[in-house]
Short mmCIF file of C-alpha atoms in Angstrom, two decimals:
data_model
loop_
_atom_site.label_atom_id
_atom_site.label_comp_id
_atom_site.label_asym_id
_atom_site.label_seq_id
_atom_site.Cartn_x
_atom_site.Cartn_y
_atom_site.Cartn_z
CA UNK A 1 4.44 9.58 -14.13
CA UNK A 2 7.14 10.37 -16.62
CA UNK A 3 9.78 13.02 -15.98
CA UNK A 4 9.12 14.32 -19.50
CA UNK A 5 7.71 17.87 -19.06
CA UNK A 6 7.27 20.88 -21.33
CA UNK A 7 6.16 24.48 -20.89
CA UNK A 8 4.47 26.30 -23.77
CA UNK A 9 4.07 30.09 -23.86
CA UNK A 10 4.00 32.57 -26.73
CA UNK A 11 4.90 29.92 -29.29
CA UNK A 12 7.98 28.68 -27.44
CA UNK A 13 8.42 25.16 -26.01
CA UNK A 14 10.74 24.90 -23.00
CA UNK A 15 11.73 22.24 -20.50
CA UNK A 16 9.42 22.66 -17.52
CA UNK A 17 9.77 22.31 -13.73
CA UNK A 18 7.34 20.11 -11.78
CA UNK A 19 3.79 21.39 -12.08
CA UNK A 20 3.60 22.55 -8.45
CA UNK A 21 6.76 24.65 -8.91
CA UNK A 22 5.30 26.11 -12.09
CA UNK A 23 2.01 27.04 -10.39
CA UNK A 24 3.81 28.61 -7.43
CA UNK A 25 5.72 30.89 -9.80
CA UNK A 26 2.70 32.54 -11.47
CA UNK A 27 -0.62 33.99 -10.32
CA UNK A 28 -3.79 33.05 -12.16
CA UNK A 29 -6.73 30.71 -12.75
CA UNK A 30 -6.01 27.20 -13.94
CA UNK A 31 -7.37 23.78 -14.70
CA UNK A 32 -5.72 20.38 -15.11
CA UNK A 33 -6.86 17.51 -17.29
CA UNK A 34 -5.31 14.66 -19.23
CA UNK A 35 -5.43 13.11 -22.66
CA UNK A 36 -7.21 9.85 -23.47
CA UNK A 37 -7.14 7.39 -26.35
CA UNK A 38 -3.40 7.69 -26.98
CA UNK A 39 -3.20 11.49 -26.94
CA UNK A 40 -6.04 11.95 -29.42
CA UNK A 41 -8.44 13.93 -27.17
CA UNK A 42 -8.75 15.58 -23.78
CA UNK A 43 -10.86 14.23 -20.95
CA UNK A 44 -13.98 16.40 -20.40
CA UNK A 45 -12.36 19.32 -22.21
CA UNK A 46 -15.59 21.32 -22.58
CA UNK A 47 -16.30 21.03 -18.86
CA UNK A 48 -12.76 22.19 -18.04
CA UNK A 49 -13.09 25.25 -20.28
CA UNK A 50 -16.41 26.14 -18.67
CA UNK A 51 -14.91 25.86 -15.17
CA UNK A 52 -11.79 27.82 -16.18
CA UNK A 53 -13.96 30.63 -17.56
CA UNK A 54 -15.99 30.63 -14.36
CA UNK A 55 -12.83 30.81 -12.24
CA UNK A 56 -11.59 33.83 -14.21
CA UNK A 57 -14.90 35.64 -13.82
CA UNK A 58 -15.03 34.92 -10.08
CA UNK A 59 -11.49 36.20 -9.53
CA UNK A 60 -12.12 39.33 -11.59
CA UNK A 61 -15.23 40.09 -9.55
CA UNK A 62 -13.99 39.26 -6.06
CA UNK A 63 -10.20 38.77 -5.88
CA UNK A 64 -8.42 40.23 -8.94
CA UNK A 65 -5.13 40.00 -7.07
CA UNK A 66 -5.42 36.21 -7.45
CA UNK A 67 -5.48 36.64 -11.23
CA UNK A 68 -2.82 39.36 -11.36
CA UNK A 69 0.43 39.75 -9.49
CA UNK A 70 -0.49 43.27 -8.46
CA UNK A 71 -3.46 44.59 -6.49
CA UNK A 72 -3.02 47.96 -8.18
CA UNK A 73 -4.81 46.56 -11.22
CA UNK A 74 -8.09 46.08 -9.34
CA UNK A 75 -9.79 49.42 -10.21
CA UNK A 76 -9.49 48.67 -13.93
CA UNK A 77 -11.39 45.39 -13.66
CA UNK A 78 -14.68 46.27 -12.04
CA UNK A 79 -17.75 44.96 -13.89
CA UNK A 80 -15.73 43.58 -16.79
CA UNK A 81 -17.29 40.64 -18.64
CA UNK A 82 -15.37 37.62 -19.89
CA UNK A 83 -17.52 35.57 -22.26
CA UNK A 84 -16.88 31.84 -22.05
CA UNK A 85 -16.45 31.70 -25.83
CA UNK A 86 -13.57 34.20 -25.64
CA UNK A 87 -11.66 32.09 -23.10
CA UNK A 88 -12.35 28.97 -25.12
CA UNK A 89 -10.96 30.55 -28.31
CA UNK A 90 -7.93 31.96 -26.48
CA UNK A 91 -6.99 28.66 -24.83
CA UNK A 92 -7.84 26.47 -27.80
CA UNK A 93 -5.63 28.52 -30.09
CA UNK A 94 -2.66 28.05 -27.75
CA UNK A 95 -3.45 24.39 -27.14
CA UNK A 96 -3.61 23.50 -30.83
CA UNK A 97 -0.21 25.07 -31.45
CA UNK A 98 1.31 23.51 -28.34
CA UNK A 99 0.09 19.99 -29.10
CA UNK A 100 1.50 20.17 -32.61
CA UNK A 101 4.84 21.31 -31.23
CA UNK A 102 5.04 18.83 -28.36
CA UNK A 103 3.43 15.72 -29.83
CA UNK A 104 5.13 15.98 -33.21
CA UNK A 105 8.59 17.05 -32.07
CA UNK A 106 8.74 14.96 -28.88
CA UNK A 107 6.83 11.86 -29.99
CA UNK A 108 9.59 9.43 -29.03
CA UNK A 109 9.89 10.80 -25.48
CA UNK A 110 6.17 10.53 -24.75
CA UNK A 111 5.51 7.31 -26.67
CA UNK A 112 3.21 4.94 -24.79
CA UNK A 113 1.96 7.57 -22.34
CA UNK A 114 -0.93 9.93 -22.04
CA UNK A 115 -0.32 13.58 -21.20
CA UNK A 116 -1.28 15.62 -18.14
CA UNK A 117 -2.03 19.20 -19.17
CA UNK A 118 -2.34 22.23 -16.90
CA UNK A 119 -3.78 25.38 -18.45
CA UNK A 120 -2.93 28.55 -16.51
CA UNK A 121 -4.48 31.90 -17.46
CA UNK A 122 -2.73 34.87 -15.90
CA UNK A 123 -3.49 38.58 -15.94
CA UNK A 124 -0.87 40.73 -17.64
CA UNK A 125 -0.68 44.08 -15.85
CA UNK A 126 1.53 45.65 -18.52
CA UNK A 127 -1.00 44.81 -21.24
CA UNK A 128 -3.85 46.13 -19.10
CA UNK A 129 -2.09 49.41 -18.39
CA UNK A 130 -1.40 49.91 -22.09
CA UNK A 131 -5.13 50.39 -22.75
CA UNK A 132 -5.85 54.07 -22.31
CA UNK A 133 -8.99 54.40 -24.40
CA UNK A 134 -12.00 54.15 -22.10
CA UNK A 135 -14.25 53.65 -25.13
CA UNK A 136 -12.45 50.60 -26.49
CA UNK A 137 -14.40 47.40 -26.95
CA UNK A 138 -14.73 45.90 -23.46
CA UNK A 139 -14.70 42.24 -24.53
CA UNK A 140 -11.56 42.79 -26.54
CA UNK A 141 -9.99 44.65 -23.64
CA UNK A 142 -10.49 41.79 -21.21
CA UNK A 143 -9.19 39.07 -23.52
CA UNK A 144 -6.13 41.08 -24.47
CA UNK A 145 -4.81 41.38 -20.92
CA UNK A 146 -4.82 37.62 -20.39
CA UNK A 147 -1.85 35.29 -21.02
CA UNK A 148 -2.02 31.52 -21.44
CA UNK A 149 0.62 29.12 -20.14
CA UNK A 150 0.52 25.37 -20.79
CA UNK A 151 2.36 22.81 -18.67
CA UNK A 152 2.44 19.45 -20.44
CA UNK A 153 3.89 16.25 -19.01
CA UNK A 154 3.83 12.52 -19.60
CA UNK A 155 1.24 10.69 -17.50
CA UNK A 156 0.62 7.00 -16.89
CA UNK A 157 -2.94 6.59 -15.53
CA UNK A 158 -3.55 4.17 -12.68
CA UNK A 159 -6.38 1.69 -13.29
CA UNK A 160 -9.57 2.36 -11.34
CA UNK A 161 -10.74 0.10 -8.56
CA UNK A 162 -7.45 -1.63 -7.67
CA UNK A 163 -7.86 -2.83 -4.08
CA UNK A 164 -4.35 -1.85 -3.04
CA UNK A 165 -4.74 1.73 -4.31
CA UNK A 166 -6.91 2.96 -1.45
CA UNK A 167 -6.44 6.58 -0.39
CA UNK A 168 -5.60 7.56 3.18
CA UNK A 169 -7.04 10.91 4.26
CA UNK A 170 -6.47 13.24 7.21
CA UNK A 171 -8.34 16.37 8.30
CA UNK A 172 -5.81 19.13 8.93
CA UNK A 173 -7.08 22.57 7.93
CA UNK A 174 -9.82 25.06 7.23
CA UNK A 175 -11.55 25.61 3.91
CA UNK A 176 -10.24 27.83 1.12
CA UNK A 177 -11.12 31.43 0.36
CA UNK A 178 -12.86 31.92 -2.99
CA UNK A 179 -13.29 28.15 -3.10
CA UNK A 180 -15.49 28.19 -6.20
CA UNK A 181 -12.47 29.27 -8.29
CA UNK A 182 -9.38 27.21 -9.06
CA UNK A 183 -6.36 29.49 -8.69
CA UNK A 184 -2.62 28.95 -8.52
CA UNK A 185 -1.99 30.81 -5.24
CA UNK A 186 -3.69 27.92 -3.42
CA UNK A 187 -0.66 25.75 -4.25
CA UNK A 188 1.44 28.07 -2.11
CA UNK A 189 -1.17 28.76 0.56
CA UNK A 190 -1.73 25.06 1.32
CA UNK A 191 1.96 24.27 1.89
CA UNK A 192 1.85 25.02 5.68
CA UNK A 193 -0.68 22.18 6.05
CA UNK A 194 1.97 19.67 5.05
CA UNK A 195 3.51 19.71 8.54
CA UNK A 196 0.31 18.08 9.84
CA UNK A 197 0.32 15.24 7.28
CA UNK A 198 0.47 11.81 8.99
CA UNK A 199 2.81 9.23 7.41
CA UNK A 200 1.47 7.51 4.26
CA UNK A 201 -1.42 9.97 3.95
CA UNK A 202 -2.64 10.43 0.38
CA UNK A 203 -4.70 13.60 0.74
CA UNK A 204 -5.40 16.33 3.29
CA UNK A 205 -9.01 17.26 4.08
CA UNK A 206 -10.47 20.67 4.92
CA UNK A 207 -13.28 21.71 7.30
CA UNK A 208 -14.40 25.01 8.76
CA UNK A 209 -15.81 23.54 11.97
CA UNK A 210 -13.85 20.30 12.46
CA UNK A 211 -16.97 18.20 11.83
CA UNK A 212 -18.35 18.87 8.34
CA UNK A 213 -15.77 17.71 5.80
CA UNK A 214 -15.65 19.94 2.73
CA UNK A 215 -13.03 18.71 0.28
CA UNK A 216 -9.41 17.70 -0.08
CA UNK A 217 -6.60 20.11 -0.88
CA UNK A 218 -6.61 18.85 -4.48
CA UNK A 219 -9.70 16.62 -4.60
CA UNK A 220 -13.44 16.54 -3.96
CA UNK A 221 -14.61 14.25 -1.16
CA UNK A 222 -17.60 11.86 -1.09
CA UNK A 223 -19.04 9.36 1.35
CA UNK A 224 -21.68 6.67 0.96
CA UNK A 225 -23.99 7.19 3.92
CA UNK A 226 -26.28 4.44 5.26
CA UNK A 227 -29.73 5.98 5.70
CA UNK A 228 -31.35 2.85 7.16
CA UNK A 229 -30.05 0.34 9.66
CA UNK A 230 -29.55 -3.09 8.13
CA UNK A 231 -27.91 -6.25 9.42
CA UNK A 232 -27.37 -7.42 5.86
CA UNK A 233 -25.10 -4.75 4.40
CA UNK A 234 -25.93 -4.11 0.73
CA UNK A 235 -28.57 -6.83 0.93
CA UNK A 236 -31.33 -4.26 0.44
CA UNK A 237 -31.92 -1.63 -2.22
CA UNK A 238 -29.86 1.39 -3.21
CA UNK A 239 -32.45 3.55 -1.48
CA UNK A 240 -30.94 2.56 1.87
CA UNK A 241 -27.86 4.62 1.01
CA UNK A 242 -27.00 8.03 -0.35
CA UNK A 243 -23.85 9.56 -1.78
CA UNK A 244 -22.98 12.74 0.08
CA UNK A 245 -20.63 15.57 -0.87
CA UNK A 246 -20.44 19.18 0.28
CA UNK A 247 -22.40 21.70 -1.80
CA UNK A 248 -20.57 24.44 -3.67
CA UNK A 249 -22.21 27.01 -1.38
CA UNK A 250 -20.34 25.53 1.60
CA UNK A 251 -17.05 26.57 -0.01
CA UNK A 252 -15.77 23.78 -2.26
CA UNK A 253 -14.38 23.69 -5.77
CA UNK A 254 -16.90 22.67 -8.46
CA UNK A 255 -14.64 19.86 -9.60
CA UNK A 256 -15.13 18.50 -13.10
CA UNK A 257 -15.18 14.87 -11.96
CA UNK A 258 -17.39 15.87 -9.01
CA UNK A 259 -20.02 17.03 -11.48
CA UNK A 260 -19.60 13.87 -13.55
CA UNK A 261 -20.13 11.69 -10.46
CA UNK A 262 -23.35 13.55 -9.66
CA UNK A 263 -24.49 12.98 -13.25
CA UNK A 264 -23.72 9.27 -12.89
CA UNK A 265 -25.73 9.05 -9.66
CA UNK A 266 -28.70 10.63 -11.42
CA UNK A 267 -28.45 8.35 -14.45
CA UNK A 268 -28.00 5.15 -12.39
CA UNK A 269 -30.66 5.93 -9.79
CA UNK A 270 -28.12 6.20 -6.96
CA UNK A 271 -29.49 8.53 -4.24
CA UNK A 272 -27.24 11.50 -3.58
CA UNK A 273 -27.39 14.68 -1.55
CA UNK A 274 -25.19 17.76 -1.59
CA UNK A 275 -24.51 17.87 2.13
CA UNK A 276 -21.13 18.12 3.81
CA UNK A 277 -20.43 14.72 5.38
CA UNK A 278 -20.46 15.06 9.18
CA UNK A 279 -17.77 13.29 11.17
CA UNK A 280 -20.27 12.93 14.02
CA UNK A 281 -22.09 10.44 11.74
CA UNK A 282 -19.03 8.58 10.51
CA UNK A 283 -20.31 5.28 11.93
CA UNK A 284 -22.92 5.41 9.15
CA UNK A 285 -20.34 5.90 6.40
CA UNK A 286 -20.05 2.65 4.48
CA UNK A 287 -17.72 3.89 1.74
CA UNK A 288 -15.77 6.99 0.81
CA UNK A 289 -13.91 8.17 -2.28
CA UNK A 290 -12.12 11.21 -3.67
CA UNK A 291 -12.16 12.58 -7.20
CA UNK A 292 -9.86 14.67 -9.37
CA UNK A 293 -9.17 15.05 -13.06
CA UNK A 294 -6.01 12.94 -12.92
CA UNK A 295 -6.96 10.31 -10.34
CA UNK A 296 -10.58 10.28 -11.62
CA UNK A 297 -11.99 8.31 -8.65
CA UNK A 298 -10.02 6.70 -5.82
CA UNK A 299 -11.64 4.71 -3.03
CA UNK A 300 -10.71 5.58 0.56
CA UNK A 301 -9.27 3.10 3.05
CA UNK A 302 -8.90 5.32 6.13
CA UNK A 303 -9.84 8.79 7.35
CA UNK A 304 -8.15 10.46 10.31
CA UNK A 305 -9.38 13.51 12.22
CA UNK A 306 -7.45 15.18 15.04
CA UNK A 307 -8.39 14.61 18.65
CA UNK A 308 -9.56 18.05 19.75
CA UNK A 309 -9.98 21.11 17.55
CA UNK A 310 -8.11 22.13 14.41
CA UNK A 311 -6.77 25.08 16.37
CA UNK A 312 -5.32 22.68 18.95
CA UNK A 313 -3.66 20.74 16.14
CA UNK A 314 -1.86 23.89 15.07
CA UNK A 315 -0.45 24.31 18.58
CA UNK A 316 0.77 20.73 18.94
CA UNK A 317 4.17 19.33 18.03
CA UNK A 318 3.95 16.90 15.08
CA UNK A 319 5.21 13.99 17.16
CA UNK A 320 2.41 14.59 19.67
CA UNK A 321 -0.51 14.63 17.22
CA UNK A 322 -3.33 12.29 18.21
CA UNK A 323 -5.91 11.03 15.73
CA UNK A 324 -9.31 9.36 15.61
CA UNK A 325 -9.61 6.99 12.68
CA UNK A 326 -12.34 5.59 10.45
CA UNK A 327 -11.46 2.43 8.51
CA UNK A 328 -13.37 1.09 5.54
CA UNK A 329 -13.58 -2.38 4.04
CA UNK A 330 -10.69 -3.28 1.78
CA UNK A 331 -11.27 -2.34 -1.82
CA UNK A 332 -13.98 -0.14 -3.32
CA UNK A 333 -17.50 -0.76 -2.04
CA UNK A 334 -20.54 -1.66 -4.11
CA UNK A 335 -21.70 1.88 -4.85
CA UNK A 336 -18.18 3.16 -5.49
CA UNK A 337 -17.74 0.32 -7.99
CA UNK A 338 -21.03 1.17 -9.72
CA UNK A 339 -19.80 4.73 -10.25
CA UNK A 340 -16.33 3.57 -11.32
CA UNK A 341 -17.74 1.25 -13.97
CA UNK A 342 -19.77 4.07 -15.47
CA UNK A 343 -16.74 6.41 -15.43
CA UNK A 344 -14.52 3.81 -17.10
CA UNK A 345 -16.78 3.88 -20.14
CA UNK A 346 -15.74 7.49 -20.74
CA UNK A 347 -12.00 6.82 -20.47
#
């Protein structure tokens, strides 16, 4: 990924810090996507706007302090509606201006790359407090106390399906609060999990019971589960397998690529079930992969879970951690490849 980064806010383009530093500095709901076709369009933009709107509504209803920097704003926000169209118009207006500023003025610096774009919507307490008329239009009131920040950086996508690009995963922590929303405070809250990361581990997994694997810290998690015993692996039909991923109701983020993968399974006749993969059944896992809006889909080479409970892991010195490990065949498996091929058509 290029070191070329920009921050756009209120019509001003500034040099930006790394995206994690940016997200740690502000409280709000966000989404991250990337451009395709030489910076001519955004990948699954409509889906991202729908999820961003949903995240804002969830935070307003349940955890307004995750949208604002002050809990004192909570009483003002009860039962407020935020129409998806209002968020779309707000973000699109900022995005159109930002892309003209960045792409036109900085064309030479980003030439040959796509762009990774993070849209952060924050609550502005000062704007909210300035509304004193209880009879003012409620939709207008909600939109007017939201600010949009755009973090834009050069991005060089990795090709899908490269054998050597397998992800290495490790289970280290419990699931997120308000998991159905994507919010910036999670970037800060997940940092303590880093001390449990084994060397060369790509992504950290979350579970509430140490057995049912929910998601990664920044990805959704899938396994290909063998439903029938067969001596001739993949010699039978697709019905012998099913793609499994935790349901939203278990406490996972409704990832954009997660939803696309489910759509692909439906269209290609690949059996799938929204069920948190159980480590107790890992011998029946033939493949695994993770998804995100930047990685798209990455096959998994190894998964590690701690020996003992997650609580015991927290009480153990890093050099004394012990792990159980599941290894997969080198390279993406048959079903992972089927899904990858379908996804590549959209890129």
